């Protein structure tokens, strides 16, 4: 594994974990963190081995408390544009990876941290989680998808409340689960066990079926229903040209565990 300065990566069987490792700055995202995450995703991930990518923050206090505010102090508009492109590129990579991405959130997930979590397929929150979009407190707008993704997850009025009142409206792990922002919520000390359950479930699924399902669900966010249904029918048909579905169906009918390989 590559040595990084602001993140740690671990590869264990089907899981690849990226730990944002700046606990003294509550894991704030500076350019180095973003570059290292991008490199870890593009160069260290092995699609034949890894089925799940987990993002977490080092320490007990924060997942990620946002973009690094100190690093933005002297930023020029051109530099801010490059920073924006880097952040958006990571969001796109996470969204289009053929494997499942999970944000494991304990403590603060603010600004760019809330947005990084929302870019993932699943958010597993500890009860200590605090989600918020406090960019307006700094005289900024959200820049990593917050104004777009949050409204789709939690609806107009809660998104407006969080985005317009900033630190005035952070939501807990429990509330995030109730409003559909978090996929699951558990006590902090049960987070790892809960993620183990998810990984155990995913390794029993067909990798191509999961990748296609992820693509269809993501595309549904910006497609008409008719176009989405047509894409789903095409993907369903394609399954029948693959060994993966033959194996899944045969295993079920033979009452055995399927052995899925990448086609
Ligand atoms: N950046 C840098 N350092 C941070 C930080 C941050 N976002 N958040 C916390 N820290 C540092 C603090 O400065 C402090 O450092 P020392 O003073 O110890 O050196 C240390 O972490 C511990 O923080 P506190 O002492 O403040 O801890 P408290 O428990 O008192 O308060 C807090 C915790 C999370 C409520 C507070 O730290 C806080 O309000 N932090 C800032 C949260 C915030 O405003 N986040 C949004 C940042 S703006 C873009 C992509 C993304 C973005 C923008 C553009 N492009 C793609 C265009 C995103 C923008 C943002 O996220």
CSV table of C-alpha atoms and ligand atoms in Angstrom, one decimal:
chain,number,residue,atom,x,y,z
A,1,UNK,CA,0.0,0.0,0.0
A,2,UNK,CA,1.2,3.5,-0.8
A,3,UNK,CA,2.3,5.7,2.1
A,4,UNK,CA,0.2,8.8,2.3
A,5,UNK,CA,0.5,11.9,4.6
A,6,UNK,CA,-3.1,12.8,5.2
A,7,UNK,CA,-5.0,9.5,4.7
A,8,UNK,CA,-4.5,5.9,5.7
A,9,UNK,CA,-5.6,3.0,3.5
A,10,UNK,CA,-6.2,-0.6,4.4
A,11,UNK,CA,-7.1,-3.5,2.2
A,12,UNK,CA,-8.7,-6.5,3.9
A,13,UNK,CA,-10.3,-9.1,1.8
A,14,UNK,CA,-13.3,-7.5,0.0
A,15,UNK,CA,-13.0,-4.2,1.9
A,16,UNK,CA,-10.9,-1.1,1.1
A,17,UNK,CA,-10.9,1.5,3.9
A,18,UNK,CA,-9.8,5.1,3.5
A,19,UNK,CA,-9.3,6.8,6.8
A,20,UNK,CA,-9.0,10.6,6.6
A,21,UNK,CA,-6.2,11.1,9.1
A,22,UNK,CA,-6.0,14.7,10.3
A,23,UNK,CA,-7.7,14.4,13.7
A,24,UNK,CA,-6.1,17.6,15.1
A,25,UNK,CA,-8.0,19.5,12.4
A,26,UNK,CA,-11.1,17.3,12.7
A,27,UNK,CA,-10.1,15.6,9.4
A,28,UNK,CA,-10.7,18.8,7.4
A,29,UNK,CA,-10.2,18.3,3.7
A,30,UNK,CA,-7.3,20.2,2.2
A,31,UNK,CA,-6.0,19.8,-1.3
A,32,UNK,CA,-3.5,17.1,-0.2
A,33,UNK,CA,-6.4,15.0,1.3
A,34,UNK,CA,-8.4,15.3,-1.9
A,35,UNK,CA,-5.4,14.4,-4.1
A,36,UNK,CA,-4.6,11.4,-1.9
A,37,UNK,CA,-8.2,10.2,-1.9
A,38,UNK,CA,-8.2,10.5,-5.7
A,39,UNK,CA,-4.9,8.6,-6.0
A,40,UNK,CA,-6.1,5.9,-3.5
A,41,UNK,CA,-9.3,5.4,-5.5
A,42,UNK,CA,-7.7,5.4,-8.9
A,43,UNK,CA,-4.4,3.5,-8.2
A,44,UNK,CA,-4.9,1.2,-5.2
A,45,UNK,CA,-8.4,-0.1,-5.6
A,46,UNK,CA,-8.5,-3.6,-7.1
A,47,UNK,CA,-11.9,-4.2,-8.7
A,48,UNK,CA,-11.3,-8.0,-8.7
A,49,UNK,CA,-10.8,-8.1,-5.0
A,50,UNK,CA,-12.6,-5.1,-3.4
A,51,UNK,CA,-16.4,-5.0,-3.2
A,52,UNK,CA,-16.8,-2.2,-0.6
A,53,UNK,CA,-15.0,1.0,0.0
A,54,UNK,CA,-15.4,2.6,3.5
A,55,UNK,CA,-14.6,6.2,4.2
A,56,UNK,CA,-14.0,7.1,7.8
A,57,UNK,CA,-12.4,9.9,9.9
A,58,UNK,CA,-9.6,9.3,12.4
A,59,UNK,CA,-10.4,9.9,16.1
A,60,UNK,CA,-13.7,10.0,17.9
A,61,UNK,CA,-14.8,13.6,17.3
A,62,UNK,CA,-15.3,13.9,13.5
A,63,UNK,CA,-15.9,12.2,10.3
A,64,UNK,CA,-14.8,15.3,8.4
A,65,UNK,CA,-15.5,18.9,9.7
A,66,UNK,CA,-15.5,20.3,6.2
A,67,UNK,CA,-13.0,21.8,3.8
A,68,UNK,CA,-9.9,23.1,5.4
A,69,UNK,CA,-10.8,26.7,6.4
A,70,UNK,CA,-7.1,27.7,7.0
A,71,UNK,CA,-6.3,26.5,3.5
A,72,UNK,CA,-9.0,28.7,2.0
A,73,UNK,CA,-7.8,31.9,3.6
A,74,UNK,CA,-5.6,33.0,0.7
A,75,UNK,CA,-7.5,31.3,-2.1
A,76,UNK,CA,-7.8,33.2,-5.3
A,77,UNK,CA,-10.9,32.6,-7.6
A,78,UNK,CA,-8.6,30.6,-10.0
A,79,UNK,CA,-7.3,28.5,-7.2
A,80,UNK,CA,-10.8,28.0,-5.8
A,81,UNK,CA,-11.9,26.8,-9.3
A,82,UNK,CA,-9.2,24.2,-9.3
A,83,UNK,CA,-10.1,23.1,-5.8
A,84,UNK,CA,-13.8,22.9,-6.9
A,85,UNK,CA,-12.8,20.7,-9.9
A,86,UNK,CA,-10.7,18.4,-7.7
A,87,UNK,CA,-13.6,18.0,-5.2
A,88,UNK,CA,-16.1,17.4,-7.9
A,89,UNK,CA,-13.9,14.9,-9.7
A,90,UNK,CA,-13.7,12.8,-6.5
A,91,UNK,CA,-17.5,13.0,-6.1
A,92,UNK,CA,-17.8,11.7,-9.7
A,93,UNK,CA,-15.3,8.9,-9.1
A,94,UNK,CA,-17.1,7.8,-6.0
A,95,UNK,CA,-20.4,7.9,-7.8
A,96,UNK,CA,-19.2,5.9,-10.8
A,97,UNK,CA,-17.1,3.2,-9.1
A,98,UNK,CA,-18.5,-0.2,-9.7
A,99,UNK,CA,-18.3,-1.1,-6.0
A,100,UNK,CA,-20.3,0.0,-3.0
A,101,UNK,CA,-19.1,3.0,-1.1
A,102,UNK,CA,-20.0,3.6,2.6
A,103,UNK,CA,-19.5,6.6,4.7
A,104,UNK,CA,-19.0,5.6,8.4
A,105,UNK,CA,-19.9,8.7,10.2
A,106,UNK,CA,-19.2,9.4,13.9
A,107,UNK,CA,-19.2,13.0,15.2
A,108,UNK,CA,-19.1,16.0,12.9
A,109,UNK,CA,-19.9,15.6,9.2
A,110,UNK,CA,-20.0,19.3,8.2
A,111,UNK,CA,-19.8,21.1,4.9
A,112,UNK,CA,-17.5,19.1,2.6
A,113,UNK,CA,-17.7,16.3,5.1
A,114,UNK,CA,-21.5,16.0,4.8
A,115,UNK,CA,-21.1,16.3,1.0
A,116,UNK,CA,-18.4,13.5,1.0
A,117,UNK,CA,-20.8,11.3,2.9
A,118,UNK,CA,-23.6,12.1,0.5
A,119,UNK,CA,-21.5,11.2,-2.5
A,120,UNK,CA,-21.2,7.6,-1.0
A,121,UNK,CA,-23.9,5.0,-1.7
A,122,UNK,CA,-24.6,4.3,2.0
A,123,UNK,CA,-24.2,6.4,5.1
A,124,UNK,CA,-23.9,4.4,8.3
A,125,UNK,CA,-24.2,6.9,11.2
A,126,UNK,CA,-23.3,6.6,14.8
A,127,UNK,CA,-25.6,8.3,17.3
A,128,UNK,CA,-22.9,10.9,17.8
A,129,UNK,CA,-23.1,12.0,14.2
A,130,UNK,CA,-23.8,15.7,13.5
A,131,UNK,CA,-24.5,16.5,9.9
A,132,UNK,CA,-24.6,20.1,8.8
A,133,UNK,CA,-23.8,22.6,6.0
A,134,UNK,CA,-22.3,25.6,7.7
A,135,UNK,CA,-20.7,27.2,4.7
A,136,UNK,CA,-22.9,30.3,4.9
A,137,UNK,CA,-21.3,31.0,8.3
A,138,UNK,CA,-18.1,31.6,6.4
A,139,UNK,CA,-19.8,33.6,3.7
A,140,UNK,CA,-19.5,30.7,1.3
A,141,UNK,CA,-21.9,28.5,-0.6
A,142,UNK,CA,-21.6,24.7,-0.4
A,143,UNK,CA,-19.2,23.6,-3.2
A,144,UNK,CA,-19.1,19.9,-3.2
A,145,UNK,CA,-22.7,19.1,-4.2
A,146,UNK,CA,-24.5,20.2,-1.0
A,147,UNK,CA,-27.0,22.4,-2.7
A,148,UNK,CA,-27.9,19.7,-5.2
A,149,UNK,CA,-27.6,16.3,-3.3
A,150,UNK,CA,-29.0,17.4,0.1
A,151,UNK,CA,-32.3,18.6,-1.4
A,152,UNK,CA,-32.7,15.3,-3.2
A,153,UNK,CA,-32.1,13.4,0.0
A,154,UNK,CA,-34.0,15.3,2.6
A,155,UNK,CA,-36.5,17.4,0.7
A,156,UNK,CA,-36.7,21.2,0.1
A,157,UNK,CA,-37.5,22.5,3.5
A,158,UNK,CA,-35.0,20.7,5.6
A,159,UNK,CA,-32.3,21.3,3.0
A,160,UNK,CA,-33.1,25.0,3.0
A,161,UNK,CA,-33.1,25.0,6.8
A,162,UNK,CA,-29.6,23.3,7.0
A,163,UNK,CA,-28.1,25.3,4.1
A,164,UNK,CA,-29.5,28.7,5.0
A,165,UNK,CA,-29.1,28.7,8.8
A,166,UNK,CA,-25.7,26.8,8.7
A,167,UNK,CA,-24.6,26.0,12.3
A,168,UNK,CA,-28.1,26.8,13.4
A,169,UNK,CA,-29.4,23.5,12.1
A,170,UNK,CA,-27.1,20.5,12.5
A,171,UNK,CA,-28.9,17.1,12.6
A,172,UNK,CA,-28.1,14.1,14.7
A,173,UNK,CA,-27.5,10.6,13.5
A,174,UNK,CA,-31.0,9.5,14.6
A,175,UNK,CA,-32.6,12.5,12.8
A,176,UNK,CA,-30.5,11.9,9.7
A,177,UNK,CA,-31.8,8.3,9.6
A,178,UNK,CA,-35.4,9.5,10.1
A,179,UNK,CA,-35.2,11.9,7.2
A,180,UNK,CA,-33.5,9.5,4.8
A,181,UNK,CA,-30.0,11.1,4.9
A,182,UNK,CA,-28.4,8.1,6.7
A,183,UNK,CA,-29.1,4.5,5.6
A,184,UNK,CA,-28.6,3.1,9.1
A,185,UNK,CA,-28.0,4.5,12.6
A,186,UNK,CA,-26.4,2.6,15.5
A,187,UNK,CA,-24.6,3.3,18.7
A,188,UNK,CA,-21.0,4.4,17.9
A,189,UNK,CA,-19.5,1.3,19.4
A,190,UNK,CA,-21.7,-0.8,17.0
A,191,UNK,CA,-20.6,1.0,13.9
A,192,UNK,CA,-17.9,-1.6,12.9
A,193,UNK,CA,-20.3,-4.5,13.5
A,194,UNK,CA,-22.9,-2.9,11.4
A,195,UNK,CA,-20.5,-2.3,8.6
A,196,UNK,CA,-19.3,-6.0,8.9
A,197,UNK,CA,-23.0,-7.0,8.3
A,198,UNK,CA,-23.2,-4.9,5.2
A,199,UNK,CA,-19.9,-6.3,3.8
A,200,UNK,CA,-21.1,-9.8,4.6
A,201,UNK,CA,-24.3,-9.1,2.7
A,202,UNK,CA,-22.5,-7.6,-0.3
A,203,UNK,CA,-20.0,-10.5,-0.8
A,204,UNK,CA,-23.0,-12.8,-1.3
A,205,UNK,CA,-24.2,-10.7,-4.3
A,206,UNK,CA,-23.2,-10.6,-8.0
A,207,UNK,CA,-20.6,-7.9,-8.6
A,208,UNK,CA,-22.0,-7.0,-12.0
A,209,UNK,CA,-25.6,-6.9,-10.7
A,210,UNK,CA,-24.5,-4.6,-7.9
A,211,UNK,CA,-22.5,-2.3,-10.3
A,212,UNK,CA,-25.4,-2.1,-12.7
A,213,UNK,CA,-28.0,-1.5,-9.9
A,214,UNK,CA,-25.8,1.3,-8.5
A,215,UNK,CA,-25.6,2.9,-12.0
A,216,UNK,CA,-29.4,2.7,-12.6
A,217,UNK,CA,-30.3,4.1,-9.2
A,218,UNK,CA,-27.8,7.0,-9.5
A,219,UNK,CA,-29.0,7.8,-13.1
A,220,UNK,CA,-32.6,7.8,-11.7
A,221,UNK,CA,-31.7,11.0,-9.9
A,222,UNK,CA,-31.5,12.9,-13.2
A,223,UNK,CA,-33.6,10.9,-15.7
A,224,UNK,CA,-37.2,10.8,-16.7
A,225,UNK,CA,-39.1,7.7,-15.4
A,226,UNK,CA,-39.6,6.4,-19.0
A,227,UNK,CA,-35.9,6.7,-19.8
A,228,UNK,CA,-35.0,5.1,-16.5
A,229,UNK,CA,-37.4,2.2,-17.0
A,230,UNK,CA,-35.9,1.6,-20.5
A,231,UNK,CA,-32.4,1.6,-19.1
A,232,UNK,CA,-33.5,-0.9,-16.4
A,233,UNK,CA,-35.1,-3.2,-19.0
A,234,UNK,CA,-31.9,-3.1,-21.1
A,235,UNK,CA,-29.7,-3.9,-18.0
A,236,UNK,CA,-32.1,-6.7,-17.0
A,237,UNK,CA,-31.8,-8.2,-20.4
A,238,UNK,CA,-28.0,-7.9,-20.4
A,239,UNK,CA,-27.9,-9.9,-17.2
A,240,UNK,CA,-29.0,-13.0,-19.2
A,241,UNK,CA,-25.9,-12.8,-21.4
A,242,UNK,CA,-23.7,-13.2,-18.3
A,243,UNK,CA,-22.3,-16.2,-16.4
A,244,UNK,CA,-23.1,-14.3,-13.2
A,245,UNK,CA,-26.9,-14.6,-13.5
A,246,UNK,CA,-26.6,-18.2,-14.7
A,247,UNK,CA,-24.5,-19.0,-11.6
A,248,UNK,CA,-26.9,-17.1,-9.2
A,249,UNK,CA,-30.0,-18.8,-10.5
A,250,UNK,CA,-28.4,-22.2,-10.8
A,251,UNK,CA,-27.1,-22.0,-7.2
A,252,UNK,CA,-30.5,-21.0,-5.9
A,253,UNK,CA,-32.2,-23.9,-7.7
A,254,UNK,CA,-29.5,-26.4,-6.6
A,255,UNK,CA,-29.7,-25.1,-3.0
A,256,UNK,CA,-26.0,-24.2,-2.9
A,257,UNK,CA,-24.0,-20.9,-2.3
A,258,UNK,CA,-23.3,-19.1,-5.6
A,259,UNK,CA,-19.7,-18.6,-6.6
A,260,UNK,CA,-19.6,-15.3,-8.4
A,261,UNK,CA,-16.7,-14.2,-10.4
A,262,UNK,CA,-16.3,-11.0,-12.6
A,263,UNK,CA,-17.4,-11.9,-16.1
B,1,LIG,N1,-10.9,23.4,8.8
B,1,LIG,C1,-9.7,23.6,9.4
B,1,LIG,N2,-9.6,23.3,10.7
B,1,LIG,C2,-10.7,22.9,11.4
B,1,LIG,C3,-11.9,22.8,10.8
B,1,LIG,C4,-12.0,23.0,9.4
B,1,LIG,N3,-13.1,22.9,8.7
B,1,LIG,N4,-12.8,22.4,11.7
B,1,LIG,C5,-12.2,22.3,12.9
B,1,LIG,N5,-10.9,22.6,12.7
B,1,LIG,C6,-9.8,22.7,13.7
B,1,LIG,C7,-10.0,23.8,14.6
B,1,LIG,O1,-9.5,25.0,14.1
B,1,LIG,C8,-9.2,23.3,15.9
B,1,LIG,O2,-7.8,23.5,15.6
B,1,LIG,P1,-6.8,24.0,16.8
B,1,LIG,O3,-7.4,25.4,17.2
B,1,LIG,O4,-6.9,23.0,17.9
B,1,LIG,O5,-5.5,24.1,16.1
B,1,LIG,C9,-9.5,21.9,15.9
B,1,LIG,O6,-9.9,21.5,14.5
B,1,LIG,C10,-10.6,21.5,16.8
B,1,LIG,O7,-11.7,22.3,16.5
B,1,LIG,P2,-12.5,23.2,17.6
B,1,LIG,O8,-11.6,23.5,18.7
B,1,LIG,O9,-13.2,24.2,16.9
B,1,LIG,O10,-13.5,22.1,18.2
B,1,LIG,P3,-15.0,22.3,18.8
B,1,LIG,O11,-15.4,21.1,19.4
B,1,LIG,O12,-15.0,23.5,19.7
B,1,LIG,O13,-15.9,22.7,17.6
B,1,LIG,C11,-16.7,22.4,15.3
B,1,LIG,C12,-16.1,21.7,16.6
B,1,LIG,C13,-16.8,21.3,14.2
B,1,LIG,C14,-18.2,22.9,15.6
B,1,LIG,C15,-15.8,23.6,14.9
B,1,LIG,O14,-14.5,23.1,14.8
B,1,LIG,C16,-16.2,24.2,13.6
B,1,LIG,O15,-17.2,24.9,13.5
B,1,LIG,N6,-15.5,23.9,12.5
B,1,LIG,C17,-15.7,24.4,11.2
B,1,LIG,C18,-16.9,23.7,10.6
B,1,LIG,C19,-17.2,24.3,9.2
B,1,LIG,O16,-17.4,25.5,9.1
B,1,LIG,N7,-17.1,23.5,8.2
B,1,LIG,C20,-17.4,23.9,6.8
B,1,LIG,C21,-16.1,24.4,6.2
B,1,LIG,S1,-16.4,25.1,4.5
B,1,LIG,C22,-15.7,22.8,-2.6
B,1,LIG,C23,-15.8,21.6,-1.9
B,1,LIG,C24,-16.2,21.7,-0.6
B,1,LIG,C25,-16.3,22.9,0.0
B,1,LIG,C26,-16.2,24.0,-0.7
B,1,LIG,C27,-15.8,24.0,-2.0
B,1,LIG,N8,-15.4,22.7,-3.9
B,1,LIG,C28,-15.5,21.4,-4.6
B,1,LIG,C29,-15.7,23.9,-4.6
B,1,LIG,C30,-16.7,22.9,1.4
B,1,LIG,C31,-16.6,24.0,2.2
B,1,LIG,C32,-16.6,23.7,3.6
B,1,LIG,O17,-16.7,22.6,4.0
